[in-house]
Amino acid sequence: MSQKLRKFVFGSLNQIYDICFITLMILLLMLAAYTRWDSQQVYTRADPIQYIEYKPSPPEMMSFEELQRINPDVIAWLTIYDTNIDYPVVQSKQDNQHYLNRNPMGEPESCGSIFLDYRCNPNFTDFNTIVYGHHMEKHKMFGDLDKFMDEDFWNTHEYGNLIYDAQNHGLQFVAMLQVDAFDPLIYRPHVNGESARVQYINHIYEQAAYIRGVDTNTLRELQAEDSEKSFSESRTAPITPDDHIILFSTCSTDITNGRYILVAKLLDRPVENPFPDEKRQGTGIDSTKVLAMIGKWSAERWILTLIILIIFVLLLYFISTYLYKRKLEGEDTNDQNEEHS
């Protein structure tokens, strides 16, 4: 093999290797950007701002009725003050799996919805009503429930709001729990009868990290002194068998099969938001300006961008090959001149 041919073969192989490496890096970069974009879309679609136009304002609830026309399973609107929890509440007629992966419009969505246990009365007339939601990062869905595990936050955040049947109701948060997902008592609906309700209330107190207006350590000391006495007999206990309570449940990452449960007492009257200047946290696309821009791209635009990048790489390859051939021709001419001289 001549020196010129050897140079051309090894030079071409080297260029092909470089072009393949560059192409691979571009494809990996595109894949990383797409993965980041796709992940961000989950949080974007889970943001309550997606549904804020449908938030009811009693007595005029036309926007909420419009949402109910889109999906008749929408039954209420939940707001927990000074958090990002500001969502419609839905209830499936079949099971509790239906809205794990469907949004309030009824469309398939991995972030799911805030949904009422299908066994509970949609009018919130049960003694205990259970509401579920995914625990997500960036303050989405029930991602802010774990804030109530902080004692300062618990002490300064007592109220929320629930709108259903065109009526505005207050929520008073009376207990914060961390329990096992397979707790057979806490997730039991339709607790009827005073003795059963007292047992249920006691179980809440036993599992509670915080109880509104009650020092949990003192309460447990009193109960330890007299095991016959139930927690619910304390005059300062905030829950009675005649109340209607709502348990907001989400996953806890602290323990295996753990669940956070924020227990609220349903009030007949609305409670004014004590944080009127609160700012919604984590809304919109949480990324750089570039990622915010490409976050709105369609799949077709991604494919077009990929095609353009591949064409650009091929163009670089042909240009570099042409310049390399010119270089070889120049070196060959110089070698011939040296031989003649």
Coordinates of N, CA and C in Angstrom, one line a residue, residues 105-321:
M105 N -59.7 16.1 34.3 CA -60.5 16.1 33.0 C -60.9 14.7 32.6
G106 N -60.3 13.7 33.3 CA -60.6 12.3 33.0 C -59.6 11.8 32.0
E107 N -58.5 12.6 31.7 CA -57.6 12.1 30.6 C -56.4 11.4 31.3
P108 N -55.8 10.4 30.6 CA -54.7 9.7 31.2 C -53.5 10.7 31.5
E109 N -53.0 10.6 32.7 CA -52.0 11.5 33.2 C -51.3 10.8 34.4
S110 N -50.0 10.7 34.4 CA -49.3 10.0 35.4 C -49.4 10.7 36.8
C111 N -49.6 12.0 36.8 CA -49.7 12.7 38.1 C -51.0 12.5 38.8
G112 N -52.0 11.9 38.0 CA -53.3 11.6 38.6 C -54.1 12.8 39.1
S113 N -54.9 12.6 40.1 CA -55.8 13.7 40.6 C -55.9 13.6 42.1
I114 N -56.4 14.6 42.7 CA -56.9 14.5 44.1 C -58.2 13.9 44.1
F115 N -58.4 12.7 44.8 CA -59.6 12.0 44.6 C -60.2 11.5 45.9
L116 N -61.5 11.4 46.0 CA -62.2 10.9 47.2 C -62.3 9.4 47.1
D117 N -62.1 8.7 48.2 CA -62.3 7.3 48.3 C -63.7 7.0 47.7
Y118 N -63.8 6.0 46.8 CA -65.0 5.7 46.1 C -66.1 5.2 47.0
R119 N -65.7 4.7 48.2 CA -66.7 4.2 49.1 C -67.3 5.3 50.0
C120 N -66.8 6.5 50.0 CA -67.3 7.6 50.8 C -68.4 8.4 50.1
N121 N -69.2 9.0 51.0 CA -70.3 9.8 50.5 C -69.8 11.1 49.8
P122 N -70.1 11.4 48.5 CA -69.6 12.6 47.9 C -70.1 13.9 48.5
N123 N -71.0 13.8 49.4 CA -71.5 15.0 50.0 C -70.8 15.3 51.3
F124 N -69.8 14.5 51.7 CA -69.0 14.7 52.9 C -69.9 14.6 54.1
T125 N -70.9 13.7 54.1 CA -71.7 13.6 55.3 C -71.3 12.4 56.2
D126 N -70.3 11.7 55.7 CA -69.8 10.6 56.6 C -69.0 11.2 57.8
F127 N -68.9 10.4 58.8 CA -68.1 10.8 60.0 C -66.6 11.0 59.5
N128 N -66.1 10.0 58.7 CA -64.7 10.1 58.2 C -64.7 9.9 56.7
T129 N -64.2 10.9 56.0 CA -64.0 10.9 54.6 C -62.5 10.8 54.3
I130 N -62.2 10.0 53.3 CA -60.7 9.8 53.0 C -60.5 10.4 51.6
V131 N -59.4 11.2 51.4 CA -59.1 11.8 50.2 C -57.6 11.5 49.9
Y132 N -57.3 11.1 48.7 CA -56.0 10.7 48.3 C -55.4 11.6 47.2
G133 N -54.0 11.6 47.2 CA -53.3 12.3 46.2 C -51.8 11.9 46.2
H134 N -51.2 12.0 45.0 CA -49.8 11.6 44.9 C -48.9 12.6 45.6
H135 N -47.9 12.1 46.3 CA -46.9 13.0 46.9 C -45.8 13.3 45.8
M136 N -45.8 14.5 45.3 CA -44.9 14.9 44.2 C -44.0 16.0 44.6
E137 N -42.8 16.0 44.0 CA -41.9 17.1 44.2 C -42.4 18.4 43.6
K138 N -41.7 19.5 43.9 CA -41.9 20.8 43.3 C -43.4 21.3 43.7
H139 N -43.8 20.9 44.9 CA -45.1 21.4 45.4 C -46.3 21.0 44.6
K140 N -46.2 19.9 43.9 CA -47.4 19.5 43.1 C -48.2 18.4 43.8
M141 N -49.5 18.4 43.5 CA -50.5 17.5 44.1 C -50.5 17.6 45.6
F142 N -50.3 16.5 46.3 CA -50.2 16.5 47.8 C -48.7 16.6 48.3
G143 N -47.9 17.2 47.4 CA -46.4 17.3 47.8 C -46.2 18.2 49.0
D144 N -47.1 19.0 49.3 CA -46.9 20.0 50.4 C -47.5 19.5 51.8
L145 N -48.1 18.3 51.8 CA -48.7 17.8 53.0 C -47.6 17.6 54.1
D146 N -46.4 17.1 53.6 CA -45.4 16.8 54.6 C -44.9 18.1 55.3
K147 N -45.2 19.3 54.8 CA -44.9 20.5 55.6 C -45.5 20.6 57.0
F148 N -46.6 19.9 57.1 CA -47.3 19.9 58.4 C -46.6 19.0 59.5
M149 N -45.5 18.3 59.0 CA -44.7 17.6 60.0 C -43.7 18.5 60.7
D150 N -43.6 19.7 60.1 CA -42.7 20.7 60.8 C -43.5 21.4 61.9
E151 N -43.0 21.4 63.1 CA -43.8 22.0 64.2 C -44.2 23.4 64.0
D152 N -43.3 24.2 63.5 CA -43.6 25.6 63.3 C -44.7 25.8 62.3
F153 N -44.6 25.1 61.2 CA -45.6 25.1 60.1 C -46.9 24.7 60.7
W154 N -46.9 23.6 61.4 CA -48.2 23.1 62.0 C -48.8 24.1 62.9
N155 N -48.0 24.8 63.7 CA -48.6 25.8 64.7 C -49.1 27.0 64.0
T156 N -48.7 27.3 62.8 CA -49.1 28.6 62.2 C -50.0 28.4 61.0
H157 N -50.4 27.1 60.7 CA -51.2 26.8 59.6 C -52.4 25.9 60.0
E158 N -53.5 26.5 60.3 CA -54.6 25.8 60.9 C -55.8 25.6 60.0
Y159 N -55.9 26.4 58.9 CA -57.2 26.4 58.1 C -57.0 26.1 56.6
G160 N -58.0 25.7 56.0 CA -58.1 25.5 54.6 C -59.6 25.7 54.2
N161 N -59.9 25.3 52.9 CA -61.2 25.6 52.4 C -61.7 24.4 51.5
L162 N -62.9 24.1 51.6 CA -63.5 23.1 50.7 C -64.9 23.6 50.2
I163 N -65.0 23.5 48.9 CA -66.3 24.0 48.2 C -66.9 22.7 47.6
Y164 N -68.1 22.5 48.0 CA -68.9 21.4 47.4 C -70.4 21.7 47.5
D165 N -71.2 21.2 46.6 CA -72.6 21.5 46.5 C -72.9 23.0 46.6
A166 N -72.0 23.7 45.9 CA -72.2 25.2 45.8 C -72.1 25.9 47.1
Q167 N -71.5 25.2 48.1 CA -71.3 25.8 49.4 C -69.9 25.9 49.8
N168 N -69.5 27.0 50.5 CA -68.1 27.2 50.9 C -68.0 26.8 52.4
H169 N -67.0 25.8 52.6 CA -66.8 25.3 54.0 C -65.4 25.5 54.4
G170 N -65.2 25.8 55.7 CA -63.9 25.9 56.2 C -63.4 24.5 56.6
L171 N -62.0 24.4 56.7 CA -61.4 23.2 57.2 C -60.5 23.6 58.3
Q172 N -60.6 22.9 59.4 CA -59.6 23.1 60.5 C -58.8 21.9 60.7
F173 N -57.5 22.0 60.6 CA -56.6 20.9 60.6 C -56.3 20.6 62.1
V174 N -56.7 19.4 62.5 CA -56.7 19.0 63.9 C -55.7 18.0 64.3
A175 N -55.1 17.3 63.3 CA -54.1 16.3 63.6 C -53.3 16.0 62.4
M176 N -52.0 15.6 62.7 CA -51.1 15.3 61.6 C -50.5 13.9 62.0
L177 N -50.6 12.9 61.1 CA -50.2 11.6 61.3 C -49.2 11.1 60.3
Q178 N -48.4 10.1 60.7 CA -47.6 9.3 59.8 C -47.8 7.8 60.2
V179 N -48.5 7.1 59.2 CA -49.0 5.8 59.5 C -48.5 4.8 58.5
D180 N -48.9 3.6 58.7 CA -48.6 2.5 57.7 C -49.7 2.5 56.7
A181 N -49.4 2.2 55.4 CA -50.4 2.2 54.4 C -51.4 1.1 54.6
F182 N -51.0 0.0 55.3 CA -51.9 -1.1 55.6 C -52.6 -1.1 56.9
D183 N -52.6 0.1 57.5 CA -53.4 0.3 58.8 C -54.8 0.0 58.6
P184 N -55.3 -1.1 59.2 CA -56.7 -1.6 58.9 C -57.8 -0.7 59.5
L185 N -57.4 0.2 60.4 CA -58.5 1.0 61.0 C -58.6 2.4 60.4
I186 N -57.4 3.0 60.2 CA -57.4 4.4 59.8 C -58.0 4.6 58.4
Y187 N -57.9 3.6 57.5 CA -58.4 3.7 56.1 C -59.8 3.0 56.0
R188 N -60.5 2.8 57.1 CA -61.8 2.2 57.1 C -62.9 3.3 57.0
P189 N -63.7 3.2 55.9 CA -64.7 4.2 55.8 C -66.0 3.8 56.6
H190 N -67.0 4.7 56.6 CA -68.2 4.4 57.2 C -68.1 3.9 58.7
V191 N -67.5 4.7 59.5 CA -67.3 4.4 60.9 C -68.6 4.9 61.6
N192 N -69.5 4.0 62.0 CA -70.8 4.4 62.5 C -70.9 3.9 63.9
G193 N -71.7 4.6 64.7 CA -71.9 4.3 66.1 C -70.9 5.1 67.0
E194 N -71.3 5.5 68.1 CA -70.5 6.4 69.0 C -69.2 5.6 69.4
S195 N -69.4 4.4 69.9 CA -68.3 3.7 70.4 C -67.2 3.4 69.3
A196 N -67.7 3.1 68.1 CA -66.7 2.9 67.0 C -66.0 4.2 66.6
R197 N -66.7 5.3 66.7 CA -66.1 6.6 66.4 C -65.1 7.0 67.5
V198 N -65.4 6.7 68.7 CA -64.5 7.0 69.8 C -63.2 6.2 69.6
Q199 N -63.4 4.9 69.3 CA -62.2 4.1 69.0 C -61.4 4.7 67.8
Y200 N -62.1 5.1 66.8 CA -61.4 5.7 65.6 C -60.6 7.0 66.0
I201 N -61.3 7.8 66.8 CA -60.6 9.1 67.3 C -59.4 8.8 68.1
N202 N -59.5 7.8 69.0 CA -58.4 7.4 69.8 C -57.2 6.9 69.0
H203 N -57.6 6.2 68.0 CA -56.5 5.7 67.1 C -55.8 6.8 66.4
I204 N -56.5 7.8 66.0 CA -55.9 9.0 65.4 C -55.0 9.6 66.3
Y205 N -55.4 9.8 67.6 CA -54.6 10.5 68.6 C -53.3 9.7 68.9
E206 N -53.5 8.3 68.9 CA -52.3 7.5 69.2 C -51.2 7.6 68.1
Q207 N -51.7 7.8 66.9 CA -50.7 7.8 65.8 C -50.3 9.3 65.5
A208 N -50.9 10.3 66.1 CA -50.6 11.7 65.7 C -49.3 12.2 66.2
A209 N -48.6 12.9 65.2 CA -47.4 13.6 65.6 C -47.8 14.9 66.3
Y210 N -48.9 15.5 65.8 CA -49.4 16.8 66.4 C -50.9 16.7 66.5
I211 N -51.5 17.2 67.6 CA -52.9 17.4 67.8 C -53.2 18.8 68.1
R212 N -54.2 19.4 67.4 CA -54.4 20.8 67.6 C -54.9 21.2 69.0
G213 N -54.1 22.0 69.6 CA -54.5 22.5 71.0 C -54.2 21.5 72.1
V214 N -53.5 20.4 71.7 CA -53.2 19.4 72.7 C -51.7 19.0 72.7
D215 N -51.1 19.0 73.9 CA -49.7 18.5 73.9 C -49.8 17.0 73.9
T216 N -49.3 16.4 72.8 CA -49.4 14.9 72.6 C -48.7 14.1 73.7
N217 N -47.6 14.6 74.2 CA -46.8 13.9 75.3 C -47.6 13.9 76.6
T218 N -48.2 15.0 76.9 CA -49.0 15.1 78.1 C -50.2 14.2 78.0
L219 N -50.9 14.2 76.8 CA -52.0 13.4 76.6 C -51.7 11.9 76.8
R220 N -50.6 11.5 76.3 CA -50.2 10.1 76.3 C -49.8 9.7 77.8
E221 N -49.2 10.7 78.5 CA -48.9 10.4 79.9 C -50.2 10.2 80.7
L222 N -51.2 11.0 80.4 CA -52.5 10.8 81.1 C -53.1 9.5 80.8
Q223 N -53.0 9.1 79.6 CA -53.6 7.8 79.1 C -52.8 6.6 79.7
A224 N -51.5 6.8 79.9 CA -50.7 5.8 80.5 C -51.0 5.6 82.0
E225 N -51.4 6.7 82.6 CA -51.7 6.6 84.0 C -53.1 5.9 84.2
D226 N -54.0 6.0 83.2 CA -55.3 5.4 83.3 C -55.6 4.8 82.0
S227 N -55.2 3.6 81.8 CA -55.4 2.9 80.5 C -56.9 2.8 80.1
E228 N -57.8 2.9 81.1 CA -59.2 2.7 80.8 C -59.7 4.0 80.2
K229 N -59.0 5.1 80.3 CA -59.5 6.4 79.8 C -59.1 6.6 78.4
S230 N -60.0 7.0 77.6 CA -59.7 7.2 76.2 C -59.3 8.6 75.9
F231 N -58.5 8.8 74.9 CA -58.0 10.1 74.5 C -59.2 11.1 74.3
S232 N -60.2 10.6 73.7 CA -61.3 11.4 73.3 C -62.1 12.0 74.4
E233 N -61.8 11.5 75.6 CA -62.5 12.0 76.8 C -61.9 13.3 77.3
S234 N -60.7 13.6 76.8 CA -60.1 14.8 77.2 C -60.9 16.0 76.8
R235 N -61.1 17.0 77.6 CA -61.9 18.2 77.3 C -61.2 19.0 76.2
T236 N -59.9 18.9 76.1 CA -59.2 19.7 75.1 C -59.1 19.0 73.7
A237 N -59.6 17.7 73.6 CA -59.5 17.0 72.4 C -60.3 17.6 71.3
P238 N -59.8 17.9 70.1 CA -60.5 18.7 69.1 C -61.6 17.9 68.3
I239 N -61.6 16.6 68.4 CA -62.5 15.8 67.6 C -63.5 15.1 68.5
T240 N -64.8 15.2 68.1 CA -65.9 14.5 68.8 C -66.6 13.5 67.8
P241 N -67.3 12.6 68.3 CA -68.0 11.6 67.5 C -69.1 12.3 66.6
D242 N -69.5 13.5 66.9 CA -70.5 14.2 66.1 C -69.9 15.0 65.0
D243 N -68.6 15.1 64.9 CA -67.9 15.9 63.8 C -67.9 15.1 62.5
H244 N -67.6 15.9 61.5 CA -67.3 15.3 60.2 C -65.8 15.6 59.9
I245 N -65.0 14.6 59.8 CA -63.6 14.8 59.6 C -63.2 14.2 58.2
I246 N -62.1 14.9 57.7 CA -61.6 14.5 56.3 C -60.1 14.1 56.5
L247 N -59.7 13.0 56.0 CA -58.3 12.6 56.1 C -57.7 12.7 54.7
F248 N -56.7 13.6 54.6 CA -56.0 13.8 53.4 C -54.7 13.0 53.4
S249 N -54.6 12.0 52.5 CA -53.6 11.0 52.6 C -52.7 11.0 51.4
T250 N -51.4 10.9 51.7 CA -50.4 10.8 50.6 C -49.2 9.9 51.1
C251 N -48.3 9.6 50.1 CA -47.2 8.7 50.4 C -46.2 9.4 51.3
S252 N -45.5 8.7 52.1 CA -44.3 9.2 52.9 C -43.1 8.4 52.5
T253 N -42.0 9.2 52.2 CA -40.8 8.5 51.8 C -39.9 8.2 53.0
D254 N -40.3 8.6 54.2 CA -39.5 8.3 55.4 C -39.4 6.9 55.9
I255 N -40.6 6.2 55.7 CA -40.6 4.8 56.1 C -41.3 4.0 55.0
T256 N -41.0 2.7 55.0 CA -41.6 1.7 54.0 C -43.1 1.7 54.2
N257 N -43.8 1.8 53.1 CA -45.2 1.8 53.1 C -45.8 2.9 54.0
G258 N -45.0 4.0 54.2 CA -45.5 5.1 55.0 C -46.5 6.0 54.3
R259 N -47.4 6.6 55.1 CA -48.3 7.6 54.6 C -48.4 8.7 55.6
Y260 N -48.5 9.9 55.0 CA -48.8 11.1 55.8 C -50.3 11.3 55.7
I261 N -50.9 11.7 56.8 CA -52.3 12.0 56.8 C -52.6 13.3 57.6
L262 N -53.1 14.2 56.9 CA -53.5 15.5 57.6 C -55.0 15.4 57.8
V263 N -55.4 15.4 59.1 CA -56.8 15.3 59.5 C -57.4 16.7 59.7
A264 N -58.6 16.9 59.0 CA -59.3 18.2 59.1 C -60.7 18.0 59.6
K265 N -61.1 18.9 60.3 CA -62.5 18.9 60.7 C -63.3 19.9 59.8
L266 N -64.4 19.4 59.3 CA -65.2 20.1 58.3 C -66.1 21.1 59.1
L267 N -66.0 22.4 58.7 CA -66.7 23.5 59.4 C -67.9 23.9 58.6
D268 N -68.9 24.4 59.2 CA -70.1 24.9 58.5 C -69.8 26.2 57.8
R269 N -68.9 27.0 58.4 CA -68.7 28.3 57.8 C -67.3 28.4 57.2
P270 N -67.1 29.2 56.2 CA -65.8 29.3 55.6 C -64.9 30.1 56.5
V271 N -63.6 29.9 56.4 CA -62.6 30.6 57.2 C -61.7 31.5 56.2
E272 N -61.6 32.7 56.5 CA -60.9 33.6 55.6 C -59.4 33.2 55.6
N273 N -58.8 33.3 54.4 CA -57.4 33.0 54.2 C -56.5 33.9 55.0
P274 N -55.8 33.4 56.0 CA -54.9 34.3 56.8 C -53.6 34.6 56.0
F275 N -53.5 34.1 54.8 CA -52.3 34.4 54.0 C -52.7 35.0 52.7
P276 N -53.4 36.2 52.7 CA -53.9 36.7 51.5 C -52.9 37.0 50.4
D277 N -51.7 37.3 50.8 CA -50.6 37.6 49.8 C -49.7 36.4 49.5
E278 N -50.2 35.2 49.7 CA -49.4 34.0 49.5 C -49.2 33.9 48.0
K279 N -48.0 33.4 47.7 CA -47.6 33.2 46.3 C -47.5 31.7 46.0
R280 N -48.1 31.3 44.9 CA -48.1 29.9 44.5 C -46.6 29.5 44.3
Q281 N -46.3 28.3 44.9 CA -44.9 27.9 44.8 C -44.7 26.8 43.8
G282 N -43.6 26.9 43.1 CA -43.3 25.9 42.1 C -44.1 25.8 40.9
T283 N -44.8 26.9 40.6 CA -45.7 26.8 39.4 C -44.8 27.1 38.1
G284 N -45.4 26.7 37.0 CA -44.7 26.9 35.7 C -43.6 25.9 35.6
I285 N -42.7 26.1 34.6 CA -41.6 25.2 34.3 C -40.4 25.6 35.1
D286 N -40.0 24.8 36.0 CA -38.9 25.0 36.9 C -37.6 24.6 36.2
S287 N -37.0 25.5 35.4 CA -35.8 25.1 34.6 C -35.2 26.4 34.1
T288 N -34.1 26.3 33.3 CA -33.5 27.4 32.7 C -34.4 28.0 31.6
K289 N -34.0 29.1 31.1 CA -34.8 29.7 30.0 C -34.9 28.9 28.8
V290 N -33.8 28.3 28.5 CA -33.7 27.4 27.3 C -34.7 26.2 27.4
L291 N -34.6 25.6 28.6 CA -35.5 24.4 28.8 C -36.9 24.9 28.9
A292 N -37.2 26.1 29.4 CA -38.5 26.6 29.5 C -39.1 26.8 28.0
M293 N -38.2 27.2 27.1 CA -38.6 27.4 25.7 C -38.9 26.0 25.1
I294 N -38.0 25.1 25.2 CA -38.1 23.8 24.5 C -39.2 22.9 25.2
G295 N -39.5 23.3 26.4 CA -40.6 22.6 27.1 C -41.9 22.6 26.4
K296 N -42.1 23.6 25.5 CA -43.3 23.7 24.8 C -43.3 23.0 23.4
W297 N -42.1 22.5 23.1 CA -42.0 21.8 21.8 C -42.9 20.6 21.6
S298 N -43.4 20.4 20.4 CA -44.1 19.2 20.1 C -43.2 18.1 19.7
A299 N -43.7 16.9 19.6 CA -42.8 15.8 19.1 C -42.3 16.0 17.7
E300 N -43.2 16.6 16.8 CA -42.8 16.9 15.5 C -41.6 17.9 15.4
R301 N -41.6 18.9 16.3 CA -40.5 19.8 16.4 C -39.2 19.2 16.8
W302 N -39.4 18.3 17.8 CA -38.2 17.5 18.2 C -37.6 16.7 17.1
I303 N -38.4 16.0 16.3 CA -37.9 15.2 15.2 C -37.3 16.1 14.1
L304 N -37.9 17.3 13.8 CA -37.3 18.2 12.9 C -36.0 18.7 13.3
T305 N -35.8 19.0 14.6 CA -34.6 19.5 15.2 C -33.5 18.4 15.0
L306 N -33.9 17.2 15.3 CA -32.9 16.1 15.2 C -32.5 15.9 13.8
I307 N -33.4 16.0 12.8 CA -33.0 15.9 11.4 C -32.0 17.0 11.0
I308 N -32.3 18.2 11.4 CA -31.4 19.3 11.1 C -30.0 19.1 11.7
L309 N -30.0 18.6 12.9 CA -28.7 18.3 13.5 C -27.9 17.3 12.8
I310 N -28.6 16.2 12.3 CA -27.9 15.2 11.6 C -27.4 15.7 10.2
I311 N -28.2 16.5 9.6 CA -27.8 17.1 8.3 C -26.6 18.0 8.5
F312 N -26.6 18.7 9.6 CA -25.4 19.6 10.0 C -24.2 18.8 10.2
V313 N -24.3 17.7 10.9 CA -23.1 16.8 11.1 C -22.6 16.2 9.8
L314 N -23.5 15.8 8.9 CA -23.1 15.2 7.6 C -22.4 16.3 6.8
L315 N -22.9 17.5 6.9 CA -22.3 18.6 6.1 C -20.9 18.9 6.6
L316 N -20.7 18.8 8.0 CA -19.4 19.0 8.5 C -18.5 17.8 8.0
Y317 N -19.0 16.7 7.9 CA -18.2 15.5 7.5 C -17.7 15.7 6.0
F318 N -18.7 16.1 5.1 CA -18.3 16.3 3.7 C -17.3 17.4 3.6
I319 N -17.5 18.5 4.4 CA -16.5 19.6 4.3 C -15.1 19.2 4.7
S320 N -15.1 18.5 5.9 CA -13.8 18.1 6.4 C -13.1 17.1 5.5
T321 N -13.9 16.2 4.9 CA -13.4 15.2 3.9 C -12.8 15.9 2.7

